[in-house]
Amino acid sequence: MPETTRWAWLWALLLLLLAAGLGLTAWQGRLRINTDVLAMLPKDERRPEVEQALQALAKAGDGRLIVLVQNAAAADRFAEVFAAQAPGVSLRHKVDPAQQAAWLDFFSPQRGALLTDAQRAQLQQASAEALAQQALQNLLQPVGALRVGRWADDPFNSLGQWFAERAQGSRVRVHEGRLTVHAPDGDWALILIDSPGSAFALAHNERLAQALAAARAAVAPVKVIAAGVPLHAHAAATQAQSEMHLIGAGSLVGVFVLSWFAFARIRPRLLVLLSVGSGLLVAVGLTLAVFGELHLITLVFGASLVGVAENYASSYYAARIERGAEQRFAVMREQLPTMGLALLTTLAGYALLATTPFPGLQQVALFSAAGLAAAFVTTWLWFPHLDQGSVPLRPLTRAMGRAWAAWPALRPRAAALLLAGLGGLTAWGFVRLQANDDIRLLQATPPALLQDQIELARHLDLPSPAQFFLLEAGSEAELLAAEEALKAKLAPLREQKLISGWQAVSDWVPSPARQQADAALLQRRWAEAAPLVQSLLGQTLPAGGAVQPKLLMVADWLAAPVSEAARHQWLGANSQGRWHAVLQLRGVAGVQALPALAALADGNAVRWVDKVAEVSELLARQRVRMAGVLAIAVVAVAGLLAWRFGRRSWRALFPTVLAGALSLALLGLSGQPLQLFHVLALLLLLGVGVDYGIFLLAQPQRADLRGFVSVTLAAASTWLAFGLLGLSSTPALRAFGITLGLGIVLAWVLTPFFIPDESPHAS
């Protein structure tokens, strides 16, 4: 009995236990699939308060859909159909008078302490006579501006004017009991849909998408604009699932066809499937254990594991050609050192991928490395036991043998000419290669959904969740005062049309100092104007105008429905006793406004956060860093190969390095911008492409076709896997797939030129 039998049974037991555990996890509903693209990006560990702010802004719209319907009656029909199709959602598009009254009544105790900037300036500058005339006009002409309570309680109608200014900050109105948006292209009915489920729950988002489609159809041809995180998550999940099936099925079919034409037996194909299946099983289990979830991007990338994991099976079966079944254990022992070295170089590539600060890439690296290692172990322990048939020489493998025999090994002069030509092409491509790390180039949102998002933001004048000010202070009162100071600095930028406005908690809850100062100002000026009003009326005024208003606190505002639109901007106190809040901006006038906005930050109490720019800068830094890591990796792999092959080791490494350089040059010549994901693809190319040199150096005789068959099948299956990634709609995966696909083809073509023929007849 071979010495690996006990280990083979132990490996089988481990896989069975893992399969049972994953099955139980799925049955209990604990198998979490994440579709949030932002979850793939790094968290800001150095500034946890910034990360908290980003999470709060993201959570505010987590399960919400915002819908605009260009017809009030159609909006009623839309809401009816949607509610029927998606029971359990909270749908709002009408407001009854009681709700409006409760909203106004919340602020009535603060009457006299809430002033607009214009009111404050008027009260400070106007004469007592002018103020008396204004109060008298408010009494004699009550129809017009909104009023809350009796005239005697607010003679200047300060609260009504304050409400009017708040209303101007939003395009949403209540018209005939409906939420209505006044936009340049007419009035739109607004529908707010809040989902109780997670914004990234696949089945739940599918129901929301179906309900939206049914409601749209019910009101056609009336125009409907809809946007929200669940729709983006559903689009990402649908796209990822489609690509996962395409890449996985394409790789699997390709591998099966290759193995059939190469080995003409069903058993090799089934064993390849067993190897790949065990790799996927271990990859899923280990990734869930470490990260607690699987990202759909990981699954799409993991689908390419099929083609790479097949390499070990190809190596074994290529070595088995025309060798009897009784030699299968000896064949495995012969191939094991070479296969192990190939695995190490590939794992090194994934290990370097895991050094990036991107959680998504770390997950991809772990998933792929675990899957490949498991496929290798399955091939090593099980194949000799389960493979009992013969492997004849087939027309395809015979043709590969002829190609290998005819492939010329470069002489010094030919090598110099080839390198000169390829060097010139590479230099030309590098001159034209330009880096562009803008994160927006990696956006994969469907055009229709992106257009709806843009239109909705324009109609509602929504604040940006990616560019904002983060304020910090030692107390609640200081934080509100800091917001008021920042808004005073933003006012000139609004006049210059660099922004259209802002949204802040202090818009609704002024600082205690401001409330007290405004209340004192109003009472003082009313005390001056009241005798004049009384004289003009010729009667005694009712009591009330000098009532001390109640101080409005943030906690009371947060607990009331009136805070819904902005409560997510109040972050409160952290564990160190520091208070934080977010001030969001509306209508930022493009990149020309950013320097002026950034100049208002002091880096401490007031911070400017531009997530798009920060992530783009991070991508640029990581691209440069990973290029350095790639250079170190080349040196490390060179040392590993030198340990195995001595002075011949450069022959295994140089073709892959040249293939990588040519891949970048071709990107430059085609006008593609250089990004981090192109460099990361080169890391994997180093691990995968060097394998071809390893196998050919291990079997350099041109009369022996087994090594070249193994390399060709491995390159073909790997190209099928990563080449199909080049068809992905996700720009990062597409960049990865195109670069690696080019590199694999070039490495396979170039490597044989550098392998000297060591057959006995060779001169």
Short mmCIF file of C-alpha atoms in Angstrom, two decimals, residues 402-622:
data_model
loop_
_atom_site.label_atom_id
_atom_site.label_comp_id
_atom_site.label_asym_id
_atom_site.label_seq_id
_atom_site.Cartn_x
_atom_site.Cartn_y
_atom_site.Cartn_z
CA ARG A 402 6.16 18.02 -33.21
CA ALA A 403 5.81 21.73 -32.37
CA TRP A 404 8.14 21.31 -29.39
CA ALA A 405 10.69 19.46 -31.47
CA ALA A 406 10.61 22.14 -34.17
CA TRP A 407 10.65 25.09 -31.80
CA PRO A 408 14.08 26.71 -32.18
CA ALA A 409 16.26 27.46 -29.21
CA LEU A 410 17.76 30.89 -29.75
CA ARG A 411 21.43 31.21 -30.56
CA PRO A 412 23.23 34.29 -29.21
CA ARG A 413 22.94 36.28 -32.46
CA ALA A 414 19.26 35.42 -32.98
CA ALA A 415 18.56 36.17 -29.34
CA ALA A 416 20.21 39.59 -29.70
CA LEU A 417 18.12 40.42 -32.78
CA LEU A 418 14.90 39.25 -31.10
CA LEU A 419 15.62 41.18 -27.93
CA ALA A 420 16.51 44.30 -29.91
CA GLY A 421 13.20 44.16 -31.79
CA LEU A 422 11.11 43.43 -28.71
CA GLY A 423 13.07 46.03 -26.72
CA GLY A 424 12.26 48.69 -29.31
CA LEU A 425 8.57 47.75 -29.27
CA THR A 426 8.55 47.80 -25.48
CA ALA A 427 10.24 51.20 -25.33
CA TRP A 428 7.74 52.63 -27.83
CA GLY A 429 4.83 51.31 -25.78
CA PHE A 430 6.28 52.56 -22.51
CA VAL A 431 6.67 56.07 -23.93
CA ARG A 432 2.96 56.11 -24.77
CA LEU A 433 1.86 54.48 -21.51
CA GLN A 434 0.12 56.95 -19.21
CA ALA A 435 -1.06 56.26 -15.65
CA ASN A 436 -4.59 57.20 -14.60
CA ASP A 437 -5.75 56.04 -11.18
CA ASP A 438 -9.11 57.84 -11.05
CA ILE A 439 -11.45 55.53 -9.13
CA ARG A 440 -14.30 56.61 -11.41
CA LEU A 441 -12.67 54.69 -14.25
CA LEU A 442 -13.44 51.54 -12.27
CA GLN A 443 -17.15 52.32 -12.05
CA ALA A 444 -19.29 49.53 -13.48
CA THR A 445 -22.82 50.89 -12.92
CA PRO A 446 -25.22 50.11 -15.80
CA PRO A 447 -25.71 53.26 -17.92
CA ALA A 448 -29.49 53.40 -17.38
CA LEU A 449 -29.11 53.18 -13.61
CA LEU A 450 -26.31 55.77 -13.62
CA GLN A 451 -28.44 58.14 -15.71
CA ASP A 452 -31.34 57.80 -13.26
CA GLN A 453 -28.97 58.52 -10.37
CA ILE A 454 -27.67 61.67 -12.07
CA GLU A 455 -31.17 62.90 -12.94
CA LEU A 456 -32.47 62.23 -9.44
CA ALA A 457 -29.57 64.10 -7.83
CA ARG A 458 -30.14 67.03 -10.18
CA HIS A 459 -33.89 67.19 -9.54
CA LEU A 460 -33.55 66.95 -5.76
CA ASP A 461 -30.26 68.88 -5.48
CA LEU A 462 -28.96 66.14 -3.20
CA PRO A 463 -25.74 66.64 -1.23
CA SER A 464 -22.74 64.54 -2.21
CA PRO A 465 -21.94 61.62 0.11
CA ALA A 466 -18.32 61.49 -1.10
CA GLN A 467 -17.23 65.11 -0.51
CA PHE A 468 -17.96 66.77 2.82
CA PHE A 469 -16.54 68.54 5.85
CA LEU A 470 -15.98 66.62 9.07
CA LEU A 471 -16.01 68.83 12.14
CA GLU A 472 -14.64 68.02 15.59
CA ALA A 473 -15.06 69.79 18.95
CA GLY A 474 -14.92 69.17 22.67
CA SER A 475 -18.67 69.52 23.31
CA GLU A 476 -22.02 69.58 21.59
CA ALA A 477 -22.28 73.36 21.90
CA GLU A 478 -18.77 73.90 20.49
CA LEU A 479 -19.51 71.58 17.57
CA LEU A 480 -22.67 73.48 16.61
CA ALA A 481 -20.77 76.77 16.88
CA ALA A 482 -18.00 75.36 14.66
CA GLU A 483 -20.61 74.46 12.01
CA GLU A 484 -22.00 78.00 12.14
CA ALA A 485 -18.51 79.45 11.68
CA LEU A 486 -17.85 77.18 8.71
CA LYS A 487 -21.17 78.11 7.09
CA ALA A 488 -20.19 81.77 7.35
CA LYS A 489 -17.02 80.96 5.38
CA LEU A 490 -19.01 78.96 2.81
CA ALA A 491 -21.45 81.80 2.12
CA PRO A 492 -19.04 83.65 -0.25
CA LEU A 493 -18.48 80.43 -2.20
CA ARG A 494 -22.22 80.11 -2.65
CA GLU A 495 -22.35 83.68 -3.99
CA GLN A 496 -19.54 82.77 -6.41
CA LYS A 497 -21.64 79.78 -7.61
CA LEU A 498 -18.93 77.33 -6.57
CA ILE A 499 -21.58 75.56 -4.47
CA SER A 500 -25.36 75.87 -4.40
CA GLY A 501 -25.70 75.29 -0.65
CA TRP A 502 -25.10 72.94 2.23
CA GLN A 503 -26.85 70.70 4.71
CA ALA A 504 -25.89 70.76 8.39
CA VAL A 505 -27.38 69.90 11.77
CA SER A 506 -26.95 73.52 12.87
CA ASP A 507 -29.42 74.50 10.13
CA TRP A 508 -32.07 72.99 12.41
CA VAL A 509 -30.44 73.21 15.84
CA PRO A 510 -28.44 76.41 16.27
CA SER A 511 -25.78 76.48 18.95
CA PRO A 512 -27.02 77.38 22.46
CA ALA A 513 -25.04 80.62 22.33
CA ARG A 514 -26.72 81.61 19.07
CA GLN A 515 -30.19 80.69 20.33
CA GLN A 516 -29.71 82.74 23.48
CA ALA A 517 -28.22 85.70 21.62
CA ASP A 518 -31.00 85.66 19.02
CA ALA A 519 -33.70 85.41 21.69
CA ALA A 520 -32.17 88.35 23.57
CA LEU A 521 -31.88 90.38 20.36
CA LEU A 522 -35.48 89.76 19.36
CA GLN A 523 -36.83 90.54 22.83
CA ARG A 524 -34.83 93.74 23.03
CA ARG A 525 -35.98 94.97 19.65
CA TRP A 526 -39.59 94.04 20.37
CA ALA A 527 -39.41 95.95 23.62
CA GLU A 528 -38.41 98.98 21.52
CA ALA A 529 -41.04 98.44 18.82
CA ALA A 530 -43.99 97.36 20.99
CA PRO A 531 -44.87 100.85 22.29
CA LEU A 532 -44.92 102.17 18.73
CA VAL A 533 -47.17 99.32 17.56
CA GLN A 534 -49.46 99.90 20.53
CA SER A 535 -49.60 103.60 19.72
CA LEU A 536 -50.42 102.94 16.08
CA LEU A 537 -53.14 100.46 17.02
CA GLY A 538 -54.50 102.64 19.77
CA GLN A 539 -54.95 99.69 22.10
CA THR A 540 -53.03 97.57 24.58
CA LEU A 541 -51.17 94.62 23.07
CA PRO A 542 -51.83 91.12 24.36
CA ALA A 543 -49.10 89.49 26.41
CA GLY A 544 -46.72 87.01 24.76
CA GLY A 545 -44.19 88.88 22.68
CA ALA A 546 -41.52 88.76 25.37
CA VAL A 547 -41.90 85.08 26.35
CA GLN A 548 -38.54 83.40 26.92
CA PRO A 549 -38.21 80.56 24.32
CA LYS A 550 -37.13 77.07 25.29
CA LEU A 551 -33.58 76.06 24.35
CA LEU A 552 -33.56 73.48 21.52
CA MET A 553 -31.19 70.55 22.14
CA VAL A 554 -29.75 68.11 19.58
CA ALA A 555 -31.01 65.08 21.53
CA ASP A 556 -34.63 66.31 21.30
CA TRP A 557 -34.24 67.01 17.58
CA LEU A 558 -32.69 63.57 16.90
CA ALA A 559 -35.60 61.84 18.67
CA ALA A 560 -38.21 63.64 16.55
CA PRO A 561 -39.32 62.77 12.98
CA VAL A 562 -38.24 66.25 11.84
CA SER A 563 -34.57 65.16 11.94
CA GLU A 564 -34.95 62.33 9.40
CA ALA A 565 -33.24 64.10 6.52
CA ALA A 566 -30.08 65.08 8.42
CA ARG A 567 -29.79 63.03 11.61
CA HIS A 568 -27.14 60.77 10.05
CA GLN A 569 -24.82 63.80 9.92
CA TRP A 570 -24.61 63.99 13.71
CA LEU A 571 -22.00 61.46 14.80
CA GLY A 572 -22.01 62.43 18.47
CA ALA A 573 -19.22 61.79 20.96
CA ASN A 574 -16.55 59.12 20.57
CA SER A 575 -14.79 57.14 23.30
CA GLN A 576 -12.29 60.00 23.82
CA GLY A 577 -15.05 62.50 24.47
CA ARG A 578 -14.62 64.29 21.13
CA TRP A 579 -17.75 65.30 19.23
CA HIS A 580 -18.10 64.98 15.46
CA ALA A 581 -20.58 66.04 12.80
CA VAL A 582 -20.70 66.12 9.01
CA LEU A 583 -21.52 69.16 6.90
CA GLN A 584 -22.57 68.12 3.38
CA LEU A 585 -22.47 70.28 0.26
CA ARG A 586 -24.95 70.74 -2.56
CA GLY A 587 -24.16 71.59 -6.13
CA VAL A 588 -20.35 71.50 -6.05
CA ALA A 589 -19.29 73.15 -9.32
CA GLY A 590 -16.84 70.48 -10.49
CA VAL A 591 -13.13 70.22 -9.82
CA GLN A 592 -12.64 74.00 -10.01
CA ALA A 593 -14.46 74.36 -6.67
CA LEU A 594 -12.39 71.78 -4.80
CA PRO A 595 -9.29 73.91 -4.00
CA ALA A 596 -11.43 76.66 -2.46
CA LEU A 597 -13.33 74.12 -0.37
CA ALA A 598 -10.19 72.31 0.75
CA ALA A 599 -8.68 75.66 1.79
CA LEU A 600 -11.39 76.05 4.45
CA ALA A 601 -10.13 73.01 6.35
CA ASP A 602 -7.56 73.32 9.12
CA GLY A 603 -6.76 69.59 9.28
CA ASN A 604 -7.96 69.26 12.85
CA ALA A 605 -11.25 70.85 13.94
CA VAL A 606 -12.44 71.15 10.32
CA ARG A 607 -11.41 68.45 7.84
CA TRP A 608 -12.15 68.32 4.15
CA VAL A 609 -12.96 64.78 3.03
CA ASP A 610 -12.91 63.98 -0.69
CA LYS A 611 -13.30 60.21 -0.85
CA VAL A 612 -12.99 60.05 -4.63
CA ALA A 613 -9.68 61.92 -4.60
CA GLU A 614 -8.40 60.00 -1.57
CA VAL A 615 -9.13 56.59 -3.07
CA SER A 616 -7.64 57.66 -6.40
CA GLU A 617 -4.49 58.83 -4.61
CA LEU A 618 -4.41 55.57 -2.68
CA LEU A 619 -4.65 53.60 -5.94
CA ALA A 620 -1.76 55.65 -7.34
CA ARG A 621 0.39 55.07 -4.25
CA GLN A 622 -0.37 51.37 -4.26
#
